[in-house]
Tab-separated table of C-alpha atoms and ligand atoms in Angstrom:
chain	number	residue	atom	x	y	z
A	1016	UNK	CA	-2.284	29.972	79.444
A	1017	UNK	CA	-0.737	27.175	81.489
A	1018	UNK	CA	-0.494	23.603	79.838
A	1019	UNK	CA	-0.918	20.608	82.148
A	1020	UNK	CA	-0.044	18.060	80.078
A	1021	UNK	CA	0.158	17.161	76.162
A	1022	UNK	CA	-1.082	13.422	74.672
A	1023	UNK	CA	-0.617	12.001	71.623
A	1024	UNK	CA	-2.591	8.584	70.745
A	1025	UNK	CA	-2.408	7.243	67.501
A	1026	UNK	CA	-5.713	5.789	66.010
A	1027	UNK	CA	-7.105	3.714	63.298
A	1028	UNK	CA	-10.433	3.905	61.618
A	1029	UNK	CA	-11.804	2.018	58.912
A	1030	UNK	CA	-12.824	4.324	55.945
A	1031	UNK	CA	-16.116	2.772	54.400
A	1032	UNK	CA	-14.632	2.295	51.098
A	1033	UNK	CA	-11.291	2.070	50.129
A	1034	UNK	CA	-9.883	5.695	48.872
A	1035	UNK	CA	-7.392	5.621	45.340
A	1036	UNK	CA	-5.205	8.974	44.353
A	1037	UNK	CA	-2.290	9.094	42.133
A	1038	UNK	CA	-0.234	8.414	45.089
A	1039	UNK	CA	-1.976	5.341	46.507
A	1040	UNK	CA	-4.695	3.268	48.359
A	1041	UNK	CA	-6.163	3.822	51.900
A	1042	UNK	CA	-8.903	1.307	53.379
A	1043	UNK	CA	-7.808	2.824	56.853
A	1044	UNK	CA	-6.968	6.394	58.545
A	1045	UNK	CA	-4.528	5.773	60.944
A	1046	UNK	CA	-4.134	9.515	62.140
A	1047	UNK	CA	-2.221	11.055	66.083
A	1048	UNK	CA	-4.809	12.668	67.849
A	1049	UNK	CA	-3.483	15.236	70.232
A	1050	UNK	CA	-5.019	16.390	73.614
A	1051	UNK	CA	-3.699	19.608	76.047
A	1052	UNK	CA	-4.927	20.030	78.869
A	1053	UNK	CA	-5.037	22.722	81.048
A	1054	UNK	CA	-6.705	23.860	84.466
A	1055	UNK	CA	-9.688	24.715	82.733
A	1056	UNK	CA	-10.441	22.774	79.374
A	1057	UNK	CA	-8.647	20.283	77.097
A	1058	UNK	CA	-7.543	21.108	73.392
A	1059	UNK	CA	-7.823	18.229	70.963
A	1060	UNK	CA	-6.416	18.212	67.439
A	1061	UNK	CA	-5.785	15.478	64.675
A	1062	UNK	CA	-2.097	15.156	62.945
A	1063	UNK	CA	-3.011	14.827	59.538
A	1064	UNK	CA	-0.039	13.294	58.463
A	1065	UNK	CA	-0.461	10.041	56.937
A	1066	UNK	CA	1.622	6.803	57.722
A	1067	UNK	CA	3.833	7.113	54.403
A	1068	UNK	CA	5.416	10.281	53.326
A	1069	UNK	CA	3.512	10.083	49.892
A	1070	UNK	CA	1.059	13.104	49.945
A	1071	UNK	CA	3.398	15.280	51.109
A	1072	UNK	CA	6.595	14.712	53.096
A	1073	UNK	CA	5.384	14.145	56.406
A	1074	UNK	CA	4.512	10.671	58.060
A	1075	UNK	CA	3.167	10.001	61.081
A	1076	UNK	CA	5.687	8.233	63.116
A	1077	UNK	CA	7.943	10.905	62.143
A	1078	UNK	CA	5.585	13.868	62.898
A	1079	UNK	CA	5.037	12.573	66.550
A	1080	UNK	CA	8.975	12.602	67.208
A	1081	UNK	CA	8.742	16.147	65.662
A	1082	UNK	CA	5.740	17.302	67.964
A	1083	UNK	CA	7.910	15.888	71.202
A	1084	UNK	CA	11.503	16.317	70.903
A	1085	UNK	CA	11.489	19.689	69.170
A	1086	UNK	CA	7.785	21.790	69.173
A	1087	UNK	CA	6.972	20.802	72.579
A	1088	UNK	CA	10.243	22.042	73.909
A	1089	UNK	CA	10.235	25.253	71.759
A	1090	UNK	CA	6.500	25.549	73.694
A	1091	UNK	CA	7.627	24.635	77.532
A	1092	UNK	CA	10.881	27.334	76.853
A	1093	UNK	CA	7.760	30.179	76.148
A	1094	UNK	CA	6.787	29.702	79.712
A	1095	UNK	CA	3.432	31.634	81.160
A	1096	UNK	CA	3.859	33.886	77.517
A	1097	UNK	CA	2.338	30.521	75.984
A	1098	UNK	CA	-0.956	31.351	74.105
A	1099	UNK	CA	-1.755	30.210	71.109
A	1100	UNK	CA	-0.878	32.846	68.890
A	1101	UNK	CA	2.485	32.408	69.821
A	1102	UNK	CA	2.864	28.747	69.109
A	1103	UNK	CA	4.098	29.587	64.835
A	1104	UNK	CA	6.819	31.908	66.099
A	1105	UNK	CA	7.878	29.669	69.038
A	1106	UNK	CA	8.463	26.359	66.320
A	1107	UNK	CA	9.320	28.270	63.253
A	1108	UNK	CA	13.607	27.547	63.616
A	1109	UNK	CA	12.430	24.021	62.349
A	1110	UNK	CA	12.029	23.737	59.194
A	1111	UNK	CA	9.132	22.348	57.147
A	1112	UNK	CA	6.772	20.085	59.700
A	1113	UNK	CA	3.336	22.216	58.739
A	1114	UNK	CA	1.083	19.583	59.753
A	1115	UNK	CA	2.899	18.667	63.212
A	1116	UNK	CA	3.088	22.521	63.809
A	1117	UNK	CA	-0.565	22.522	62.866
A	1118	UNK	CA	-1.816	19.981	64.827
A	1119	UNK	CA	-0.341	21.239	68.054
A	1120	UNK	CA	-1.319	24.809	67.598
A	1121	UNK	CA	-4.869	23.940	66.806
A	1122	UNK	CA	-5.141	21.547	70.144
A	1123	UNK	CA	-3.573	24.968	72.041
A	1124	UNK	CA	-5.897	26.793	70.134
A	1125	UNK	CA	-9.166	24.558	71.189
A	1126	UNK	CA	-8.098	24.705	74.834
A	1127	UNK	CA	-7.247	28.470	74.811
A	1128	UNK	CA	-10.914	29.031	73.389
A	1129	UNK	CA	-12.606	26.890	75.423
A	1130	UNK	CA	-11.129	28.985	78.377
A	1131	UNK	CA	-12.295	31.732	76.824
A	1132	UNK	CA	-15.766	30.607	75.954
A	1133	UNK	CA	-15.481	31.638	72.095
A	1134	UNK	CA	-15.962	29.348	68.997
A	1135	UNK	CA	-13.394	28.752	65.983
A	1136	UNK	CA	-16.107	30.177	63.792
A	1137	UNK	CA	-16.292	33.362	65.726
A	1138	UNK	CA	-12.535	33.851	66.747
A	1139	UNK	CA	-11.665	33.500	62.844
A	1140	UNK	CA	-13.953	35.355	61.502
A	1141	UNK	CA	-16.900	32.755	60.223
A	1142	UNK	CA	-19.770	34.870	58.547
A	1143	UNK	CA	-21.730	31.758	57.555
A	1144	UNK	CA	-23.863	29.285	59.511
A	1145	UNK	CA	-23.344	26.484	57.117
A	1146	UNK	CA	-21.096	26.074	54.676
A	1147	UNK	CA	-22.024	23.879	50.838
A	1148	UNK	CA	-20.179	20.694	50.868
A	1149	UNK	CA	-18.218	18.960	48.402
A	1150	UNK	CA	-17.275	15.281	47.915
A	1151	UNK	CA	-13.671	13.909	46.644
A	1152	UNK	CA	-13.796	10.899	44.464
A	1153	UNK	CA	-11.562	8.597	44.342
A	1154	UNK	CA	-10.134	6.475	41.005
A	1155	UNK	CA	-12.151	3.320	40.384
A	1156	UNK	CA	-11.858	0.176	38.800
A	1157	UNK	CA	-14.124	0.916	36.073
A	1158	UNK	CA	-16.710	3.809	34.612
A	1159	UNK	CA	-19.616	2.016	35.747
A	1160	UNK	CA	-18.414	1.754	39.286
A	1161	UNK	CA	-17.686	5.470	39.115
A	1162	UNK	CA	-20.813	6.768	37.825
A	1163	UNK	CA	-22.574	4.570	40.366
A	1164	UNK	CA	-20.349	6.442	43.319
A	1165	UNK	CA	-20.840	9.609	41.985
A	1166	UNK	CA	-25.014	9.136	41.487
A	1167	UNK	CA	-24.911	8.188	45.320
A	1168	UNK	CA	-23.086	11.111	46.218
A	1169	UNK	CA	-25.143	13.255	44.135
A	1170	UNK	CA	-28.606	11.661	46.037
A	1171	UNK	CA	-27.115	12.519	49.248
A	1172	UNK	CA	-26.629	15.999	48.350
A	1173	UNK	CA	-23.623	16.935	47.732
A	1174	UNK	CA	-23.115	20.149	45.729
A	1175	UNK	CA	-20.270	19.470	43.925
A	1176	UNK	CA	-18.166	16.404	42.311
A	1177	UNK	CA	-13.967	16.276	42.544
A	1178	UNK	CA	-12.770	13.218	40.399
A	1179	UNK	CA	-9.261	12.406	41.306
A	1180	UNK	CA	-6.944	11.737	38.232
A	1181	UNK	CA	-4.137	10.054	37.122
A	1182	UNK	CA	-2.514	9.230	33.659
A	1183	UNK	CA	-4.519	6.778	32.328
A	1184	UNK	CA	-7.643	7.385	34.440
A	1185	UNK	CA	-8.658	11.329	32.884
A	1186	UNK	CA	-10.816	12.529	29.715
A	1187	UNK	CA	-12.611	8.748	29.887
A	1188	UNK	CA	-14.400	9.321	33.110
A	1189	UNK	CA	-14.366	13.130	33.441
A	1190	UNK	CA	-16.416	12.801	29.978
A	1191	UNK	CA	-18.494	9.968	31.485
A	1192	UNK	CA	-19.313	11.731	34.518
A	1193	UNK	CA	-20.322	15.060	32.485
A	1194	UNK	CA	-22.326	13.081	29.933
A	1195	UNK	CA	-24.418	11.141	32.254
A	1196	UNK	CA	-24.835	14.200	35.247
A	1197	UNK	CA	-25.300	17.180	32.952
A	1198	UNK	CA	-23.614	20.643	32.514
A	1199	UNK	CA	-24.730	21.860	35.219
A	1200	UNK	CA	-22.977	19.314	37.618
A	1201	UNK	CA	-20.049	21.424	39.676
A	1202	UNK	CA	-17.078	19.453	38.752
A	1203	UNK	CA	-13.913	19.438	39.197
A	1204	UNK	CA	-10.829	17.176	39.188
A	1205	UNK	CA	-7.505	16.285	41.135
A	1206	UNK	CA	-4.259	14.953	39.990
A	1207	UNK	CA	-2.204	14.835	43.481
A	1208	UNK	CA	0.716	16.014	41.050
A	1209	UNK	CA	0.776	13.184	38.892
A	1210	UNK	CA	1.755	14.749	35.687
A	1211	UNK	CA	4.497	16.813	33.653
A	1212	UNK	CA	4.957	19.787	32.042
A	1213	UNK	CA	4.796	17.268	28.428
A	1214	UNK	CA	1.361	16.729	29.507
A	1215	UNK	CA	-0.091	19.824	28.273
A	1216	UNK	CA	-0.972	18.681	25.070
A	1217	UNK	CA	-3.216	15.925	27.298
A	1218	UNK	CA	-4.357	17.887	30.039
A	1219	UNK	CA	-6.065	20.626	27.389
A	1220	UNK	CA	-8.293	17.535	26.453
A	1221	UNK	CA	-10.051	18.509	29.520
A	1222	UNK	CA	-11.092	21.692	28.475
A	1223	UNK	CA	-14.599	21.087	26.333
A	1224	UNK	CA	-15.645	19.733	29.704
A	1225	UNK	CA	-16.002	23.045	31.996
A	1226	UNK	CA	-14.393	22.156	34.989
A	1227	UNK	CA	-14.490	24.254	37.717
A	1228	UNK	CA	-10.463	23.899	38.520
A	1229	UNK	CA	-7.765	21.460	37.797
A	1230	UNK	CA	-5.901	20.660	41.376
A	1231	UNK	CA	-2.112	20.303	41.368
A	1232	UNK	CA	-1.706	18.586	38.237
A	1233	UNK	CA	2.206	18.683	38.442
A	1234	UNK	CA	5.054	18.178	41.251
A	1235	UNK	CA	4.242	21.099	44.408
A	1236	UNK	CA	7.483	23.010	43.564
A	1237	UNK	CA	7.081	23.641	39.987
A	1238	UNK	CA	4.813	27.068	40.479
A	1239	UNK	CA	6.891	27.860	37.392
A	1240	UNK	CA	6.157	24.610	35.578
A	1241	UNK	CA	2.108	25.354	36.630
A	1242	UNK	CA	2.367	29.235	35.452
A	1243	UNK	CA	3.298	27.870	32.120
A	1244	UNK	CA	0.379	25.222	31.920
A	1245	UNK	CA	-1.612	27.942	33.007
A	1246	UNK	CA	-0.986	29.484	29.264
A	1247	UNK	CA	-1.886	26.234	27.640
A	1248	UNK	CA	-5.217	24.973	28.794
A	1249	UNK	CA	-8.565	26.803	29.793
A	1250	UNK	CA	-9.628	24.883	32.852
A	1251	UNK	CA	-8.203	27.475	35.884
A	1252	UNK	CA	-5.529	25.481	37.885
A	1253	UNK	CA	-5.675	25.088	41.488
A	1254	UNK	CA	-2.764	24.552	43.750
A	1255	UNK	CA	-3.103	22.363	46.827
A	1256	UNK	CA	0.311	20.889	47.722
A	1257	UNK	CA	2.061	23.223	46.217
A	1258	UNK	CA	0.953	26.038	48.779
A	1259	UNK	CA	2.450	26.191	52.609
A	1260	UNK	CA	3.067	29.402	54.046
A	1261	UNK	CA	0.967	32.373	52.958
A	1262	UNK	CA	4.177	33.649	50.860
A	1263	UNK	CA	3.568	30.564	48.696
A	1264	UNK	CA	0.618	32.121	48.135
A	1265	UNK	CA	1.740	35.580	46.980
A	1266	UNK	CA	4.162	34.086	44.955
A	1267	UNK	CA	1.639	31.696	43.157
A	1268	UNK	CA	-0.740	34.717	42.536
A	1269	UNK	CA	2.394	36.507	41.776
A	1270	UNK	CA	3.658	34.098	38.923
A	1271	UNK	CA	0.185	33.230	37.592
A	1272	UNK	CA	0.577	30.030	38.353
A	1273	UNK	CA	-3.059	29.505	39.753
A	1274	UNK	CA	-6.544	31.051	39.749
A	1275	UNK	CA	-7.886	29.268	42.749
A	1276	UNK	CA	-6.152	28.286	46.029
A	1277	UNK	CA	-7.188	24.991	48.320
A	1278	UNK	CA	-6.673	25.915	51.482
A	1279	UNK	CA	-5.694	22.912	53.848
A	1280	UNK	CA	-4.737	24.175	57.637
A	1281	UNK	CA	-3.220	21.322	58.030
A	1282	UNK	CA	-0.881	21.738	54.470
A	1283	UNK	CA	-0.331	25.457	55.230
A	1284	UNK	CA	0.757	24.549	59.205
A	1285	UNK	CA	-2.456	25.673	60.888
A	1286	UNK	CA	-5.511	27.834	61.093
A	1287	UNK	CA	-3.819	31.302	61.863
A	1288	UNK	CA	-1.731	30.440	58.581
A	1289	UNK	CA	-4.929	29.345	56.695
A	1290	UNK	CA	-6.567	32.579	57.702
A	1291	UNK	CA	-3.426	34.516	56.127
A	1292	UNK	CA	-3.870	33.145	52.720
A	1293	UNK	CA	-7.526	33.857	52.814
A	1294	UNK	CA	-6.865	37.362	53.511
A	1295	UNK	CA	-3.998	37.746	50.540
A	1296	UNK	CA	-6.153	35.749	48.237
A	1297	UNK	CA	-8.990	37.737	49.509
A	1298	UNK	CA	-6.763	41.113	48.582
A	1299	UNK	CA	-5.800	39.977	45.222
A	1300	UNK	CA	-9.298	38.500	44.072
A	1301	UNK	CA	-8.493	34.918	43.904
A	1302	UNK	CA	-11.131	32.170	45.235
A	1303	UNK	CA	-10.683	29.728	48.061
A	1304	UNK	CA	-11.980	26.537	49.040
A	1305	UNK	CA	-11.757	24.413	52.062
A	1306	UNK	CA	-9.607	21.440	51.217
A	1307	UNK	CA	-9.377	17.882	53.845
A	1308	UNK	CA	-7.263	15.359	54.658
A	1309	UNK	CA	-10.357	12.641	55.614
A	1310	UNK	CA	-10.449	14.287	59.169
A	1311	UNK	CA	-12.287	12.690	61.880
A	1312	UNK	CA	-15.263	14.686	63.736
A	1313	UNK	CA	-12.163	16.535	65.451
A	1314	UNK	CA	-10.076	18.087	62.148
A	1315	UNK	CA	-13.193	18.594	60.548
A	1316	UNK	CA	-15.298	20.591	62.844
A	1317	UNK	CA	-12.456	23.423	62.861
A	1318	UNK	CA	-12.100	23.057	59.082
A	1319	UNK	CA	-15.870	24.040	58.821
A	1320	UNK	CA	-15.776	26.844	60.731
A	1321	UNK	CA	-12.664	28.302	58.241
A	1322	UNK	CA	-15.054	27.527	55.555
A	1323	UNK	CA	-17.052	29.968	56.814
A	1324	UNK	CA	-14.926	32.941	56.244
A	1325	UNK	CA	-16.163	35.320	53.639
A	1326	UNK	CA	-13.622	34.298	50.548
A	1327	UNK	CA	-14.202	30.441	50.793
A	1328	UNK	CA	-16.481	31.070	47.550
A	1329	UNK	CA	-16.469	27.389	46.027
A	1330	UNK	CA	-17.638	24.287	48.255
A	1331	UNK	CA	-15.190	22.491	49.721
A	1332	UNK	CA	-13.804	18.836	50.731
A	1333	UNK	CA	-15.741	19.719	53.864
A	1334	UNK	CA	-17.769	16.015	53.593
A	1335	UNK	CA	-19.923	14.418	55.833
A	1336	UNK	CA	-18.672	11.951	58.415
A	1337	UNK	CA	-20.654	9.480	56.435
A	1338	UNK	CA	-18.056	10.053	53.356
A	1339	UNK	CA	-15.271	8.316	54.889
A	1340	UNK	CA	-16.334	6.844	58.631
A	1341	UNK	CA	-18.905	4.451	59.644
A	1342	UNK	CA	-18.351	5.950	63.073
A	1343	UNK	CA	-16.549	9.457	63.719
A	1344	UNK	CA	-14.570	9.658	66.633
A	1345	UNK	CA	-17.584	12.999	67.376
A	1346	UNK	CA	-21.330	12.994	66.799
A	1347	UNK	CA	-21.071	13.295	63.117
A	1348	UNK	CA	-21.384	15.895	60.456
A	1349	UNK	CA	-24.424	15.389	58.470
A	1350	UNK	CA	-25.446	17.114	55.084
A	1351	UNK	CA	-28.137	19.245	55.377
A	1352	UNK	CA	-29.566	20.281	52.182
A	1353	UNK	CA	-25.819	19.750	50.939
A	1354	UNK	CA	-24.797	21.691	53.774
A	1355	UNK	CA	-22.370	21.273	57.167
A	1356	UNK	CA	-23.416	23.230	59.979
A	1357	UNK	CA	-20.547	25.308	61.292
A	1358	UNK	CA	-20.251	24.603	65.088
A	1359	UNK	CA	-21.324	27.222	67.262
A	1360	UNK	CA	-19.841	25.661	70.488
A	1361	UNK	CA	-16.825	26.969	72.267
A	1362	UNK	CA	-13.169	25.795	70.585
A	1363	UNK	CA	-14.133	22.998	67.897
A	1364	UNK	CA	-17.259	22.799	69.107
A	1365	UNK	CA	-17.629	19.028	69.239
A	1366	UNK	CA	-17.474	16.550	71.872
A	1367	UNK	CA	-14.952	13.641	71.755
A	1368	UNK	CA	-16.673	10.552	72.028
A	1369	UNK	CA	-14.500	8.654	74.564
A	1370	UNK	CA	-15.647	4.924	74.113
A	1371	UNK	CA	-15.248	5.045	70.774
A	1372	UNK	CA	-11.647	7.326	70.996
A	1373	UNK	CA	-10.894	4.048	73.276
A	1374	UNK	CA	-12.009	1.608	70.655
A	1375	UNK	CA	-9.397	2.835	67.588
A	1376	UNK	CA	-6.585	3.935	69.948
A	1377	UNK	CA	-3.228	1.890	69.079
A	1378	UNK	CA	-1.096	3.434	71.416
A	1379	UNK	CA	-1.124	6.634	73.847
A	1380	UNK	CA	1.982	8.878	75.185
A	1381	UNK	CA	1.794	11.431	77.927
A	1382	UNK	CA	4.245	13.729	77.230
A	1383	UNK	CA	4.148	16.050	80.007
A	1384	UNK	CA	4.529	19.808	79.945
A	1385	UNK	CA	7.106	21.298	82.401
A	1386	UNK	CA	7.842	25.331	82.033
B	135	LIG	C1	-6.284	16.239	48.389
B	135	LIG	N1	-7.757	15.045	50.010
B	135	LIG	O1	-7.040	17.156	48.220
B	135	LIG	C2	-6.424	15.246	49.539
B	135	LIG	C3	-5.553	14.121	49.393
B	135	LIG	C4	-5.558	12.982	50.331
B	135	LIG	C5	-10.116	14.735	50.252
B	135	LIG	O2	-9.013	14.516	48.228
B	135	LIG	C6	-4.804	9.590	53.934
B	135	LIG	C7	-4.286	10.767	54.387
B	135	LIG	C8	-5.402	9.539	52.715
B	135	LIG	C9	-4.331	11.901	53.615
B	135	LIG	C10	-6.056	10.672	50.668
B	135	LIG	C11	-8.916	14.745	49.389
B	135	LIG	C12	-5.461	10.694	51.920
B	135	LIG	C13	-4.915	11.877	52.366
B	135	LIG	C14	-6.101	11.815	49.899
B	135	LIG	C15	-4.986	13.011	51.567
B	135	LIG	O3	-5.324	16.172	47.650
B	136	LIG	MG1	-5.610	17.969	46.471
């Protein structure tokens, strides 16, 4: 495949309600939308860094300077062997970077399949037109507020409930949310790694209330710490940030540490990686989900189609555009009977809208693309 040219253009969007974790507030997603082109098509991607290095170590400003002065080289030096398959061994001599290496092999990936005339769904092996969507709450002033986000959420559809935790903001409204919605409410909760070890005692308060999983309650390179909490509570722990490359995986599964895996292809440093840890968790009979990182139309139409592989089992943070954007930088994703439609289109599937790409874009840089 022959590259033309690579852009990256930051953007901001307004998310319709401000978003609280354990590691902060968002009213905005400023995110670096990259575009290849080539002869034939053009690739586009979303970086899905944030602006601080809070989530996980990589920001935005620095990801771009990543993606141009040391992928993009690594890419040009592959000359006509470029394809996307290639891209992970090209940039693997630099270290860590998943979600720059991510974002650039998906936009490689959307072009290459566009040439090609085949969809993500059906290049990675989607078995499912739709996949069951989730919703991820965030932390709220008060219980009232909460319930009142969650009874919205639950009128629009969606088929299952994540609560994001912190100390301080746990038992009170997981029991809240269980009392008022029932037992038979999916839910689940998220604690961005917000707790210790010395928490156990705490955390195991959680357990009358039948969650489905308990995501990354401590620091993402304690697998040991998480193996050992494992042995202390009932509720089945989930790792998100703790989990890159698919030998995290093996090694979580390995240790115990887990009984369900979020799979982010942006976390794990793209969709060929993704796949990976579907297929070992697949092997050794752990679940996945699909997990987000509030992706515009772009991000999110490739993470539905992954959803759609046979061992994403549980619904995912695969939301509606509606969730987090007034207006989606793509026709948006609607619910469907709690559902997402997986794109059947080739690459992403989705158009870019270009007025409204225009409207949120801060700054753009041509890069080039010389072999
Ligand atoms: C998670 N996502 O599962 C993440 C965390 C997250 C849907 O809960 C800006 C950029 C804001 C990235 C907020 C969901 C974010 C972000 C939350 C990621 O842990
Ligand atoms: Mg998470």
């Amino acid at each position: 495949m022959k590259i033309e040219n690579i852009e990256l253009r930051r953007v901001h969007i307004p998310l319709v309600r401000p978003f609280r974790t354990s590691f902060g507030t968002s009213s905005e997603r400023a995110v670096t939308i990259v575009r290849v082109t080539t002869a034939d098509a053009e690739g586009w991607a979303e970086c899905a860094a944030d602006t601080s290095p809070l989530y996980s170590s990589e920001f935005l400003d620095g990801s771009d300077l990543v993606i141009r002065d040391h992928l993009i080289p690594r890419l040009q030096a592959l000359g006509d062997r470029l394809t996307a398959e290639r891209v992970a061994g090209a940039v693997e001599p630099v270290k860590g970077h998943a979600m720059s290496k991510a974002a650039l092999e998906t936009a490689i990936l959307d072009a290459q399949l566009k040439e090609a005339d085949i969809s993500f769904g059906g290049y990675l092996g989607a078995v499912r037109d739709t996949v069951p969507a989730g919703v991820s709450v965030g932390i709220m002033d008060s219980i009232d507020e909460l319930l009142e986000a969650v009874a919205g959420y639950l009128e629009e559809g969606y088929l299952r409930i994540k609560l994001k935790i912190e100390p301080g903001w746990d038992l009170e409204p997981v029991r809240a949310v269980r009392e008022r919605f029932g037992e038979e409410l999916l839910l689940q909760v998220d604690a961005n790694t917000a707790y210790t070890l010395a928490d156990a005692r705490h955390l195991a308060g959680l357990d009358p209330f039948d969650l489905l999983l308990m995501e990354q309650p401590l620091k993402e390179d304690d697998l040991l710490g998480h193996a050992n909490l494992a042995k202390r509570i009932r509720t089945p722990i989930c790792l998100d940030e703790s989990i890159e490359p698919a030998r995290d995986a093996a090694t979580a599964i390995t240790l115990g540490a887990r009984s369900v895996i979020n799979v982010k292809p942006a976390r794990v440093g793209g969709y060929l990686e993704a796949r990976r840890i579907h297929d070992v968790a697949a092997a050794h009979g752990v679940p996945v989900w699909c997990g987000g990182m509030l992706e515009t139309g772009i991000g999110r139409a490739a993470n539905v189609a992954l959803a759609g592989l046979p061992n994403f089992v549980l619904p995912g943070d695969t939301s509606a555009s509606s969730r987090y954007y007034e207006q989606d930088l793509t026709a948006p994703f609607v619910l469907e009977n709690g559902h997402l439609r997986v794109p059947t289109g080739p690459g992403i599937g989705v158009e870019v809208l270009p007025d409204v790409l225009a409207g949120v874009t801060a700054s753009v840089t041509d890069i080039g693309f010389s072999t």
